[in-house]
Every structure is written in C-alpha cells, then in structure tokens.
Amino acid sequence: MPPTNIDAIIVGAGFSGIYMLKRCRELGLSARVIEAGGGAGGTWYWNRYPGARCDVESMTYSYSFSDELQQEWTWTERYARQPEILRYIEHVLDRFDLRRDIQLETRVTSAVFDDAANRWIVDTDWGERLSARFCIMATGCMSTPHVPDYEGLERFEGDWYHTGLWPHEEIDFTGKRVAVIGTGSSGVQSIPVIAAQAAHLTVFQRTPNFSIPAWNGPLSDDDVQMWKSRYPELRQRARGTRVGDIFEISETSALEVSPEVRDGTFERRWREGSFNFLQSFNDLITNKASNDFAVEFVHDKIRERVDDPEVAELLCPKDHPLGTKRMCVDTDYYETFNRANVSLVDVKATPIEEITPSGLKAGGKEHELDAIVFATGFDAMTGALFNIDIRGRDGIRLKQKWSNGPRSYLGLAVAGFPNLFTVTGPGSPSVLSNMMNSLEQHIEWIADCIDYLGEHALDSIEASVEAEDEWMHHVNDAADKTLFFQSNTWYVGANIPGKPRVIYPYVGGVGVYRGICDEIAAKGYEGFTLSGPQDG
Ligand code: FAD
Ligand code: N01
C-alpha cells in the first residue's frame, strides 16, 4: 500500500498535540494527530491516581491562546483535579472541532526521513504508513512510566499499579494493605488519599522530597473575576518570567537580610503556598548558603507537622538543595504520617530486595501486601522519543545521536533531522516552568516557522551542527551556574539506570528563552539551514 500523504504528522494528543493540530489547520495544512491512548489528554488521560491534580494554579495551567476559551471556562478549585482538567481538554476538542483529526489507540513505532523525497515516513502499530513533510513530536516529557526492575513482580498475587498508567475504573483500597513506593509529586499527592482508605499504608521512601502546602480550596467568584478581567495582562506578564508563571519575584539575596526578615519572608511565602516559596529570595537556586536557610526553614515545618521525631527526621530532605529536585505541593502530606495506619520505610537503609507473592521484602523484612502502587516516576524527556525508531538524514538514529545525552538546537530541532520538531524537548525550559506557557510558546514558534517556509517557497528547515553545539554549550553553562548538578534527580537523568547524567531542561528561564527564540526567528531562522525544492 502506498503511504497516506499528509502535510504534518503530530505524535501525541496531550495539551501540546491538540494545540499543534489547531495551529496546523489554521495554516491550511492537512494534519493528523496520532495518539497511543484511548482518549486525548496525555498526562491527564493517563494519570488518574487518587489525588491527581495540577500544582500550577488552574487559572494559569490552561491555554491562553483563545480569550473566548479562557472567559467561558470556569475552574472550580485553586488546583484542579485530574477529572476536571480532562473535562476541560474534552471541551477544547469539541469547541474547536479537533476530534476528527485525532487518531486514538495508535502508537507511532518509527519515523524515518526519506532524503530523496524530503519527507518523513511514519509507521504505526496498526501497520499504517504515512508520509509527511513535517513531523512534530508532541510525545510529552512525562509520558513513559518507569517501573523499577524488581525481581518477582510477576509472581505478586495482589494488584499493582503505576500512577502514570492508572486504570479507568475506581480502585477501592478499603480494608487493604497497600504499599506506595516513591515520594515524588505523584506519591505526595496520592499518599494522603490512599491512607484515608486503606487498612494500612506503608510508604517506601528512597529520598525525601521538599513539599510546600497547596492551601487548595474552591475558587471564589471574586478570584475568578479578577483573573478573567485581567487575563491578557497577566498572561503576558507570565510569559516574561523565569518559570512562566506569575509569582512575586524577589530582588534580594537571602544573605542580605536579617534572620528575622528572612524567616518572616519564608513564613509569608509558606502561607501563600506552592512554588511561590522558591521565589522567596533571588539566589535560592544559585547560592548554596542561601538555599541552606530555605532548607532549614522547611525542615522545621516538617518537624512541626510530624508527631514522631524519628519519622520527621526521615522525611527531612538532606541530600539536595531545595528546588533542584522538582518540589512537591501537598495537601496534608506530612500529617498523613501521624495516622496510626501509616508507616514509613527508609529504602536507602533497608533496600527493597524482591517482590514476593504476598508482598515485598525490604532489608530482610517481609511486608504483607494486597496492593502495590508504584509512584516511581518516568523516563523523563527522552523516554517517549526513544520508544520511536526515529531516523534522520543518512539513516542516523536519534537514540544513537543522543547516546551521551540529548543534543538539540533550542530543544526544538535536531541537526540531521530536517522538518522534525520536538515540543518542550530536552534543551528547552519545559519541565522547569508552567508547561502550558512553554508548550504554547513552542507550538506558536513551530507554526510561525512552517508559515515562514511557505511564504518563502521553502520546504525544508534543519538545525546546523554549529548552532546545536553552541546551544548545548549554553544549556550546560547555564546549569553550571546553578545547584542543579548537586542533586540526583530526573532533571539530570539520575532516576533511570544507565541514563547519561547531563542536564535535560534549559535552566535559563522561560522569558529569556522566549526572547532568544524570537530573535532567531526574526533573523530568518539563524542557525538553521533553509532550503527549497530548487536547492534539492
Ligand atoms: P503529554 O500530556 O505527556 O502527552 C503526550 C502524549 O503523547 C501522550 O498521550 C502519549 O500517549 C502520546 N505518545 C507518546 N509517544 C507516542 C507514540 N509513540 N505514539 C503515539 N502517541 C504517543 N506541568 C505543569 O506545568 N503544571 C502541573 O501542575 C503539572 N502537573 C502534572 C501532573 C502529573 C501527574 C504529571 C505526570 C505531569 C504534570 N505536569 C504539569 C507536566 C505535564 O506533563 C504537562 O503540563 C503537559 O500536560 C504536557 O502535555 P504534552 O501534550 O506536552 O505531553
Ligand atoms: O516521579 P518522581 P513522580 N526504589 O521521579 C522513587 C510531574 N508531576 O511521578 O528520589 C525506590 O518525581 C524516587 O526516589 P529517588 C512533576 O514534574 C507533577 O512523582 O529517585 N524508590 C522518587 O521518590 C514530577 O517531578 C505532579 O531516590 C524509587 C519517586 O520514586 C514528575 O511529574 C504530580 C525507585 C519518583 O518520583 C514526576 O513525578 C505528579 C526505586 N527503584 C507528577 N525508583 C503535580 O503535582 C524511583 N523511586 C503537578
């Protein structure tokens, strides 16, 4: 069968793929989104675990591209729950009539560049072959769940789940002995909810994480009105910030103020909740001494919130500076450890040795279990790309090119892979930001770029090796000026055995990054080679 010809293939129907489809349509391109899941929504389709919600405020964790959309949709809580976010996505699909170009339950298995035809040949697990001029990878940074390779899992007689692959039906833990392995954002959100149901919950913690209270609650009409009446201005402001969100940005170092002012500032930020805390001073991410004050403050809060001093100490993160590992935002996380039906196991002191038919064995001790929840995270940023056999010019494999860590220009394009774009790819701010802001910026940049090619009778754009090298140098340089390398986190690939230890996101900030991208476009896509049919 000859391949189906199309202008643009978009892989993934999360927030990114959905918006990319809309923009492709507006450019008059024929486009198809291919999505492995049984529904659109990406993160919010897959992560249905108890307690799942966003931790960037709903009013900003939403699309900004349509003022009508942001005026007509009303969020109910400061941080929306997963079902509400998924309802919002469904609303967007209907409102902009996007469903008819989204192909569900189909996984892209390979994307191979045909040099002679200047087209991408894309194969799916249904055996369909498509040929497209543009291939846009909207495959997600957190879409490849990681289940540690424990011996014996297949013999476990209870039920096991990964937070990122949660079943669609209600899971009732009432009366059950449950384990949660992992204390990142997914663990911190699910642990209090599971604890309220289970007969007993054992939390297996390898590394404690910093968590700031969410102070979640219903949004008042006044809150909503404030946002809606000022949306254009507030969105614009967010676009220029470091993290793509509106926080009160401090101009002061934590070292410049008295202990009273410092603690008062931390206290006020703590009361506001969420990532505001990280903005308390301007050098928490760059200066270890400043960071130590924030660490000390949060340790004291943990000790206040947890009754048993030994448990409290175990929950105090001591191996990494605050903010260099994705912080968590919680509702009653630390208080959960005061419950009689919750226990904490330190996996560093007593490593998990194996999963047994009736539970798991850690440090020689058997834990009898009815269910295990893996909140063990994702093969972040590169996992989904590597699951596709992506081959560029001269058959070079992306996986091979990136075997020592990703190399890209702006996290958007890769030398040797013409007309292929990665949305929120490694080397862009992506996961270090309000991702709605970052993904909208990427999609608009890609759409403008495709438009530019059309207007100039060009049909190919490819990052140059020099531009890519220079960008990677800048990405590493920016990270070197921070404390990020001091932590074993998925930001540096430390959570997946064998993954190269490099910085995956660009830490230079969303606003700065946007400026760089805009300037490159304004200079006729500096650092890219552009060509037309006449050049071929
Ligand atoms: P995704 O939503 O991950 O979508 C990618 C899609 O691509 C998936 O549906 C996947 O099935 C599909 N796909 C991948 N490979 C293939 C293939 N080969 N073939 C076909 N389909 C494929 N960010 C924030 O800024 N704020 C938050 O509060 C926040 N909360 C989060 C909560 C959770 C539980 C998680 C896991 C992440 C959260 N994030 C948050 C990050 C979140 O991933 C992004 O905000 C955003 O949803 C990403 O959208 P996306 O479309 O880029 O990727
Ligand atoms: O995953 P994680 P996540 N044995 O990688 C532990 C976004 N998100 O799903 O720290 C024992 O953060 C691991 O331990 P360690 C957000 O960007 C947002 O929670 O590696 N333990 C860690 O404790 C987030 O950062 C929200 O030592 C093992 C945990 O499992 C990202 O998604 C909600 C282990 C994994 O934590 C990922 O979050 C959820 C092993 N072999 C997710 N392997 C919001 O609230 C891993 N661990 C918005």
XYZ file of C-alpha atoms and ligand atoms in Angstrom:
637
model
C 0.000 0.000 0.000
C 1.370 3.453 -0.794
C 1.670 5.661 2.275
C -1.042 8.157 3.124
C 0.255 11.618 2.245
C -0.279 14.425 4.659
C 1.399 17.770 5.396
C 2.029 17.284 9.117
C 2.015 14.368 11.488
C 1.719 15.218 15.142
C 2.601 12.460 17.589
C 0.698 12.718 20.877
C -2.676 14.215 21.811
C -1.861 15.923 25.075
C -2.113 19.683 25.530
C 0.740 20.083 23.006
C -0.551 17.895 20.203
C -4.055 19.335 20.485
C -2.893 22.921 20.128
C -0.426 21.983 17.361
C -3.301 20.477 15.393
C -5.296 23.688 15.729
C -2.378 25.781 14.504
C -1.658 23.440 11.582
C -5.290 23.715 10.486
C -5.093 27.493 10.651
C -2.105 27.332 8.295
C -4.195 25.329 5.861
C -2.127 22.175 6.350
C -3.549 18.691 6.321
C -2.582 17.301 9.715
C -3.218 14.216 11.767
C -2.554 13.577 15.437
C -1.634 10.036 16.345
C -2.170 9.073 19.964
C -1.391 5.812 21.729
C -4.066 6.302 24.399
C -7.746 5.529 24.092
C -8.522 9.218 24.571
C -6.857 12.589 24.173
C -5.429 14.480 27.143
C -1.930 12.996 27.525
C -0.817 13.381 31.140
C -4.423 13.955 32.193
C -5.674 10.898 30.340
C -3.100 8.557 31.892
C -2.542 9.894 35.434
C -5.834 9.079 37.176
C -4.347 8.091 40.526
C -6.084 9.149 43.739
C -5.291 12.780 44.490
C -4.003 13.633 40.992
C -4.263 17.344 40.286
C -2.144 20.136 38.887
C 0.170 22.079 41.174
C 0.361 25.164 39.000
C -2.789 27.176 39.640
C -5.673 26.215 37.360
C -6.229 29.788 36.241
C -2.763 29.720 34.647
C -2.489 25.979 33.995
C -4.747 26.346 30.972
C -4.500 27.532 27.374
C -4.073 31.247 26.804
C -4.401 31.203 23.014
C -8.111 31.991 22.965
C -9.600 34.707 25.117
C -13.102 33.350 24.424
C -11.984 29.989 25.794
C -10.439 31.418 28.930
C -13.505 33.594 29.526
C -16.042 30.822 29.088
C -14.310 28.120 31.142
C -14.524 28.386 34.927
C -12.196 26.387 37.139
C -13.654 25.311 40.452
C -10.522 24.916 42.597
C -7.206 26.669 43.003
C -5.571 23.424 41.792
C -7.913 21.429 39.555
C -8.305 17.692 39.969
C -7.436 15.386 37.085
C -11.094 14.748 36.040
C -11.735 18.477 35.773
C -8.613 19.025 33.652
C -9.668 16.170 31.393
C -13.170 17.707 31.061
C -11.502 20.962 30.054
C -9.486 19.154 27.376
C -12.656 17.474 26.069
C -14.304 20.888 25.944
C -11.403 22.299 23.912
C -11.601 19.384 21.461
C -15.304 19.998 20.857
C -15.120 23.762 20.854
C -12.506 23.819 18.092
C -13.789 20.702 16.309
C -10.458 18.914 16.684
C -11.514 15.306 17.267
C -11.869 14.362 13.602
C -8.096 14.624 13.022
C -7.036 12.700 16.120
C -6.411 9.005 15.673
C -6.556 7.201 19.018
C -5.243 3.826 20.159
C -2.442 4.056 17.639
C 1.206 4.108 18.523
C 3.857 5.541 16.238
C 6.619 2.958 16.038
C 9.027 4.639 13.652
C 9.672 7.905 11.857
C 12.267 7.702 9.120
C 13.418 10.619 6.980
C 13.422 9.937 3.259
C 16.247 12.154 1.967
C 15.278 11.901 -1.677
C 11.644 12.811 -1.150
C 12.316 15.222 1.729
C 9.520 13.558 3.688
C 9.026 11.712 6.937
C 7.779 8.142 6.629
C 5.891 7.258 9.766
C 4.760 3.757 10.711
C 2.154 2.883 13.296
C 1.480 -0.261 15.266
C -1.639 -0.779 13.141
C 0.592 -1.272 10.130
C -0.392 2.030 8.554
C 2.309 4.054 6.809
C 2.074 7.811 6.430
C 4.271 10.235 4.567
C 4.507 13.800 5.804
C 6.549 16.913 5.198
C 6.593 17.859 8.870
C 6.813 15.567 11.864
C 6.029 17.128 15.207
C 6.848 15.135 18.286
C 4.347 16.174 20.967
C 5.111 12.991 22.820
C 5.369 14.506 26.310
C 8.151 14.840 28.856
C 6.446 12.622 31.417
C 4.708 10.017 29.330
C 6.942 6.965 29.733
C 6.236 5.449 33.157
C 9.131 3.811 34.928
C 8.584 0.645 36.950
C 11.784 -0.442 38.705
C 13.062 -3.801 37.671
C 12.306 -5.663 40.916
C 12.696 -9.389 40.941
C 9.436 -11.250 41.490
C 6.878 -8.642 40.396
C 5.277 -11.108 38.014
C 4.664 -13.501 40.927
C 2.890 -10.907 43.093
C -0.610 -12.185 43.861
C -2.080 -8.812 44.775
C -2.745 -5.907 42.442
C -0.121 -3.451 41.338
C -0.403 -0.072 39.659
C 1.782 2.699 38.309
C 0.452 6.200 38.954
C 1.048 7.121 35.317
C -0.891 4.122 33.960
C -3.829 4.222 36.336
C -6.902 2.129 35.439
C -10.065 3.920 34.381
C -12.289 2.178 36.905
C -12.414 3.281 40.541
C -9.822 1.431 42.640
C -11.055 0.872 46.172
C -8.317 0.306 48.738
C -10.768 -0.074 51.638
C -9.618 -2.789 54.002
C -6.411 -3.382 52.015
C -2.755 -3.393 52.994
C -1.165 -1.074 50.476
C 2.392 -0.014 49.659
C 3.308 3.177 47.860
C 6.853 3.145 46.501
C 8.146 6.625 45.694
C 7.753 10.034 47.272
C 7.906 12.442 44.339
C 4.920 14.565 43.288
C 2.745 11.549 42.409
C 3.493 9.833 45.718
C 2.998 13.018 47.730
C -0.397 13.608 46.099
C -1.651 10.027 46.333
C -0.345 9.008 49.774
C -2.835 11.084 51.873
C -5.793 9.906 49.782
C -4.792 6.231 49.820
C -4.038 6.421 53.549
C -7.585 7.625 54.221
C -8.943 4.464 52.566
C -6.509 1.654 53.227
C -6.426 -0.600 56.260
C -2.694 0.032 56.337
C -0.392 2.046 54.104
C 3.357 1.511 54.045
C 5.304 4.226 52.272
C 8.641 3.131 50.846
C 10.810 6.213 50.583
C 14.222 6.259 48.940
C 14.758 10.017 49.033
C 12.561 12.507 50.873
C 11.419 15.464 48.826
C 10.584 19.028 49.789
C 6.873 19.681 49.801
C 5.114 23.008 50.234
C 1.454 23.218 51.261
C -1.030 23.793 48.450
C -3.653 25.504 50.603
C -6.016 24.270 47.950
C -9.664 25.238 48.045
C -12.580 26.354 45.924
C -12.020 29.435 43.779
C -14.329 32.259 44.758
C -16.279 34.234 42.160
C -14.078 37.197 43.001
C -10.876 35.217 42.355
C -12.192 34.037 39.024
C -13.358 37.500 38.059
C -10.011 39.030 38.988
C -8.280 36.606 36.627
C -10.782 36.873 33.830
C -10.828 40.639 33.823
C -7.022 40.825 33.710
C -6.166 37.704 31.716
C -4.358 39.333 28.767
C -2.122 41.388 31.041
C -1.413 38.539 33.489
C -0.660 36.013 30.760
C 1.675 38.473 29.108
C 3.477 39.022 32.390
C 3.850 35.283 32.940
C 5.441 34.847 29.516
C 8.354 37.041 30.508
C 9.154 35.386 33.834
C 11.683 32.715 34.678
C 9.118 29.969 35.259
C 6.279 31.110 33.041
C 4.017 31.920 35.920
C 3.107 34.915 37.998
C 4.926 34.867 41.256
C 6.151 37.710 43.366
C 9.778 37.862 42.257
C 12.299 38.835 44.903
C 15.255 41.079 44.081
C 17.050 40.229 47.324
C 19.566 37.591 48.348
C 18.710 35.509 51.403
C 22.169 36.508 52.704
C 21.417 40.237 52.625
C 18.636 40.304 55.193
C 18.430 39.790 58.945
C 17.361 36.382 60.305
C 14.004 37.916 61.319
C 13.309 39.279 57.841
C 14.453 36.015 56.272
C 12.227 33.841 58.400
C 9.336 36.278 58.058
C 9.676 36.120 54.275
C 9.811 32.334 54.242
C 6.815 32.198 56.575
C 4.739 34.511 54.408
C 5.629 32.572 51.246
C 4.875 29.295 53.019
C 1.408 30.660 53.898
C 0.861 31.577 50.226
C 1.839 28.033 49.279
C 3.181 26.333 46.206
C 6.141 27.429 44.091
C 5.967 30.986 45.383
C 8.167 29.688 48.160
C 11.062 29.111 45.782
C 10.939 32.782 44.784
C 11.377 33.994 48.377
C 14.868 35.244 47.511
C 16.643 35.725 44.206
C 19.513 33.305 44.825
C 17.972 30.122 46.249
C 18.863 28.166 43.119
C 22.331 29.609 42.668
C 23.744 30.035 46.144
C 24.110 27.071 48.481
C 24.364 29.218 51.599
C 21.076 30.958 50.751
C 19.477 27.675 49.890
C 20.527 26.220 53.245
C 18.309 28.780 55.004
C 15.291 27.650 52.988
C 16.145 24.014 53.707
C 16.374 24.711 57.414
C 13.034 26.528 57.383
C 11.240 23.651 55.658
C 12.889 21.092 57.962
C 11.445 22.968 60.924
C 8.000 22.937 59.302
C 8.238 19.179 58.761
C 9.240 18.692 62.395
C 6.209 20.779 63.453
C 3.833 18.803 61.268
C 5.027 15.274 62.091
C 4.489 13.962 65.638
C 7.126 11.205 65.750
C 10.586 12.869 65.742
C 12.238 9.861 64.103
C 9.709 9.815 61.285
C 10.042 13.586 60.913
C 13.830 13.272 60.520
C 13.368 10.611 57.854
C 11.035 12.949 55.974
C 13.509 15.865 56.036
C 15.408 16.040 52.725
C 19.098 16.388 53.485
C 20.804 15.272 50.303
C 19.833 18.048 47.894
C 19.297 21.794 47.777
C 15.647 22.861 47.798
C 14.282 23.410 44.295
C 16.937 21.398 42.463
C 14.642 18.396 42.533
C 11.038 19.032 41.384
C 9.375 20.269 44.570
C 6.050 18.848 45.612
C 2.909 20.713 46.574
C 0.736 18.890 49.052
C -2.451 18.657 50.989
C -1.800 17.033 54.375
C 1.171 15.007 53.179
C 3.302 15.258 56.306
C 0.274 14.976 58.626
C -0.545 11.640 56.981
C 2.442 10.143 58.807
C 0.677 10.902 62.125
C -2.034 8.391 61.269
C -1.996 5.070 63.102
C -2.468 3.147 59.831
C 0.585 4.646 58.073
C 4.209 3.595 58.364
C 7.338 4.819 56.638
C 10.172 2.586 55.448
C 13.540 4.059 54.532
C 14.509 2.232 51.363
C 18.075 3.543 51.499
C 18.633 1.855 54.869
C 16.546 -1.208 54.044
C 16.516 -1.642 50.254
C 13.680 -3.450 48.510
C 15.148 -6.858 47.695
C 12.285 -8.509 45.876
C 8.571 -8.598 45.350
C 7.146 -11.793 46.823
C 3.797 -13.454 46.032
C 2.324 -11.918 49.199
C 4.104 -8.586 49.390
C 7.652 -7.357 49.300
C 10.885 -7.912 51.135
C 12.994 -4.943 52.212
C 16.091 -5.125 54.403
C 15.288 -8.766 55.137
C 11.789 -7.946 56.411
C 8.608 -9.263 54.756
C 5.806 -6.771 54.246
C 2.457 -8.459 53.593
C 0.514 -6.517 50.967
C -2.687 -6.613 48.951
C -1.653 -3.862 46.556
C 1.482 -2.020 45.450
C 1.398 1.460 43.944
C 4.489 2.430 42.002
C 4.847 6.198 42.214
C 8.293 5.717 40.732
C 8.174 8.337 38.025
C 9.055 8.458 34.362
C 11.853 8.092 31.870
C 11.539 11.833 31.513
C 12.097 13.964 28.421
C 13.756 11.360 26.199
C 11.814 8.161 27.052
C 8.914 8.690 24.643
C 11.221 9.833 21.825
C 13.452 6.790 22.220
C 10.434 4.480 22.115
C 10.052 5.550 18.499
C 12.687 4.482 15.991
C 13.490 7.983 14.752
C 15.997 8.082 11.921
C 17.149 11.252 10.236
C 19.375 12.099 7.311
C 21.582 9.182 6.151
C 19.692 6.835 8.467
C 21.214 8.218 11.662
C 19.180 7.151 14.681
C 18.162 9.765 17.244
C 18.903 7.270 20.006
C 22.421 6.852 18.668
C 22.995 10.570 18.219
C 21.806 11.148 21.804
C 23.610 8.176 23.359
C 25.697 10.521 25.553
C 22.770 12.837 26.254
C 20.394 14.865 24.094
C 21.788 17.383 21.617
C 19.377 19.802 20.080
C 19.026 23.390 18.955
C 16.702 25.229 21.360
C 15.167 21.904 22.435
C 13.071 22.318 19.303
C 15.093 20.877 16.450
C 17.942 18.437 15.894
C 20.763 18.668 13.355
C 20.364 15.834 10.858
C 16.589 15.656 11.378
C 15.068 18.180 8.947
C 11.469 19.315 9.420
C 11.208 17.429 12.706
C 10.258 19.415 15.787
C 10.243 18.377 19.434
C 7.699 20.187 21.605
C 9.173 21.003 25.036
C 12.150 18.850 24.116
C 15.367 18.498 26.121
C 17.333 21.732 25.956
C 14.208 23.872 26.392
C 12.793 25.181 29.711
C 9.774 22.828 29.524
C 9.617 20.941 32.840
C 11.111 23.871 34.764
C 8.092 26.000 34.008
C 4.355 26.255 33.899
C 4.271 23.895 30.980
C 1.201 25.462 29.402
C 3.254 28.563 28.857
C 6.208 26.640 27.439
C 4.236 24.389 25.146
C 2.184 27.260 23.729
C 5.405 29.140 23.016
C 6.902 26.124 21.213
C 3.817 25.469 19.142
C 3.451 29.081 18.105
C 7.141 29.196 17.170
C 6.824 25.991 15.105
C 3.640 27.224 13.405
C 5.278 30.566 12.562
C 8.302 28.711 11.215
C 6.187 26.498 8.944
C 4.315 29.599 7.792
C 7.615 31.334 7.026
C 8.771 28.392 4.919
C 5.544 28.523 2.921
C 5.750 32.251 2.372
C 9.340 31.998 1.129
C 8.719 28.972 -1.115
C 10.973 26.844 1.091
C 10.233 23.300 2.065
C 12.948 22.335 4.498
C 14.472 23.603 7.724
C 17.294 21.923 9.596
C 19.356 22.977 12.595
C 23.057 23.327 11.816
C 25.583 21.332 13.827
C 27.330 24.587 14.831
C 24.136 26.149 16.169
C 23.317 22.967 18.029
C 26.798 22.800 19.570
C 26.599 26.411 20.636
C 23.158 25.931 22.166
C 24.246 22.832 24.079
C 27.242 24.747 25.363
C 24.880 27.465 26.588
C 22.498 24.919 28.167
C 25.356 23.358 30.141
C 26.848 26.696 31.027
C 23.520 27.918 32.412
C 23.178 24.756 34.517
C 26.746 25.064 35.811
C 25.826 28.398 37.376
C 23.122 26.722 39.465
C 22.919 23.972 42.063
C 21.089 21.537 39.760
C 24.010 19.143 39.364
C 24.180 18.733 43.142
C 21.045 16.573 43.097
C 20.280 13.087 41.860
C 17.087 13.836 40.002
C 15.316 13.120 36.775
C 16.373 16.616 35.661
C 19.856 15.095 35.259
C 18.723 11.596 34.289
C 19.637 10.067 37.652
C 16.376 8.155 38.123
C 16.870 5.731 35.235
C 19.737 3.240 35.453
C 22.274 3.891 32.690
C 20.793 7.210 31.554
C 23.506 9.775 30.768
C 23.979 12.290 33.559
C 23.523 15.628 31.840
C 21.111 18.487 32.381
C 17.950 17.774 30.390
C 15.932 21.028 30.633
C 17.299 24.518 29.940
C 17.549 26.364 33.248
C 17.998 29.857 31.794
C 14.332 30.768 32.235
C 11.217 30.925 30.121
C 11.293 34.669 29.436
C 14.948 34.702 28.387
C 14.399 31.620 26.259
C 11.372 33.118 24.517
C 13.466 36.185 23.668
C 16.202 34.006 22.160
C 13.709 32.015 20.073
C 12.021 35.191 18.822
C 15.325 36.757 17.875
C 16.431 33.671 15.954
C 13.144 33.693 14.022
C 13.408 37.444 13.371
C 16.868 36.878 11.855
C 15.387 34.488 9.288
C 15.906 31.421 11.485
C 19.523 31.966 12.305
C 21.390 28.726 12.963
C 19.090 26.772 10.666
C 19.626 25.802 7.053
C 16.570 26.591 4.987
C 16.111 25.215 1.528
C 13.536 24.961 -1.211
C 12.746 22.444 -3.924
C 15.075 24.355 -6.254
C 18.009 23.583 -3.908
C 17.431 19.846 -3.906
P 1.637 14.693 27.402
O 0.468 15.214 28.120
O 2.542 13.783 28.120
O 1.090 13.974 26.080
C 1.923 13.223 25.265
C 1.069 12.176 24.568
O 1.861 11.545 23.578
C 0.599 11.061 25.499
O -0.799 10.979 25.478
C 1.217 9.802 24.923
O 0.357 8.689 24.996
C 1.463 10.209 23.485
N 2.543 9.458 22.871
C 3.828 9.349 23.297
N 4.520 8.551 22.462
C 3.654 8.167 21.494
C 3.774 7.341 20.344
N 4.926 6.739 20.015
N 2.693 7.167 19.567
C 1.515 7.757 19.861
N 1.337 8.540 20.948
C 2.403 8.739 21.742
N 3.012 20.593 34.389
C 2.730 21.829 34.851
O 3.198 22.810 34.295
N 1.904 22.001 35.906
C 1.334 20.962 36.554
O 0.626 21.171 37.525
C 1.627 19.645 36.097
N 1.100 18.564 36.692
C 1.457 17.314 36.274
C 0.924 16.215 36.928
C 1.301 14.943 36.558
C 0.708 13.768 37.259
C 2.259 14.761 35.533
C 2.715 13.384 35.135
C 2.763 15.847 34.863
C 2.348 17.134 35.210
N 2.814 18.259 34.551
C 2.493 19.504 34.990
C 3.586 18.110 33.318
C 2.607 17.767 32.145
O 3.110 16.632 31.552
C 2.467 18.949 31.199
O 1.962 20.047 31.898
C 1.537 18.740 29.998
O 0.371 18.061 30.318
C 2.296 18.068 28.877
O 1.495 17.998 27.739
P 2.095 17.347 26.416
O 0.982 17.315 25.446
O 3.332 18.024 26.034
O 2.521 15.866 26.849
O 8.082 10.826 39.823
P 9.468 11.285 40.529
P 6.626 11.437 40.015
N 13.208 2.225 44.518
O 10.535 10.807 39.619
C 11.312 6.852 43.764
C 5.339 15.781 37.389
N 4.225 15.565 38.313
O 5.695 10.627 39.188
O 14.108 10.355 44.599
C 12.665 3.088 45.381
O 9.449 12.682 40.896
C 12.144 8.089 43.642
O 13.185 8.068 44.584
P 14.527 8.948 44.321
C 6.424 16.575 38.087
O 7.167 17.273 37.151
C 3.578 16.654 38.779
O 6.315 11.603 41.416
O 14.881 8.724 42.873
N 12.199 4.280 45.038
C 11.089 9.160 43.898
O 10.827 9.306 45.242
C 7.217 15.469 38.720
O 8.504 15.825 39.113
C 2.542 16.486 39.659
O 15.503 8.399 45.255
C 12.283 4.620 43.748
C 9.864 8.560 43.208
O 10.080 7.164 43.139
C 7.200 14.431 37.621
O 5.896 14.524 37.051
C 2.163 15.240 40.075
C 12.825 3.756 42.786
C 9.663 9.071 41.815
O 9.472 10.450 41.851
C 7.454 13.021 38.126
O 6.765 12.845 39.356
C 2.850 14.156 39.600
C 13.310 2.522 43.216
N 13.885 1.672 42.370
C 3.879 14.326 38.711
N 12.766 4.378 41.586
C 1.838 17.657 40.188
O 1.519 17.745 41.313
C 12.201 5.574 41.797
N 11.910 5.713 43.100
C 1.600 18.733 39.313
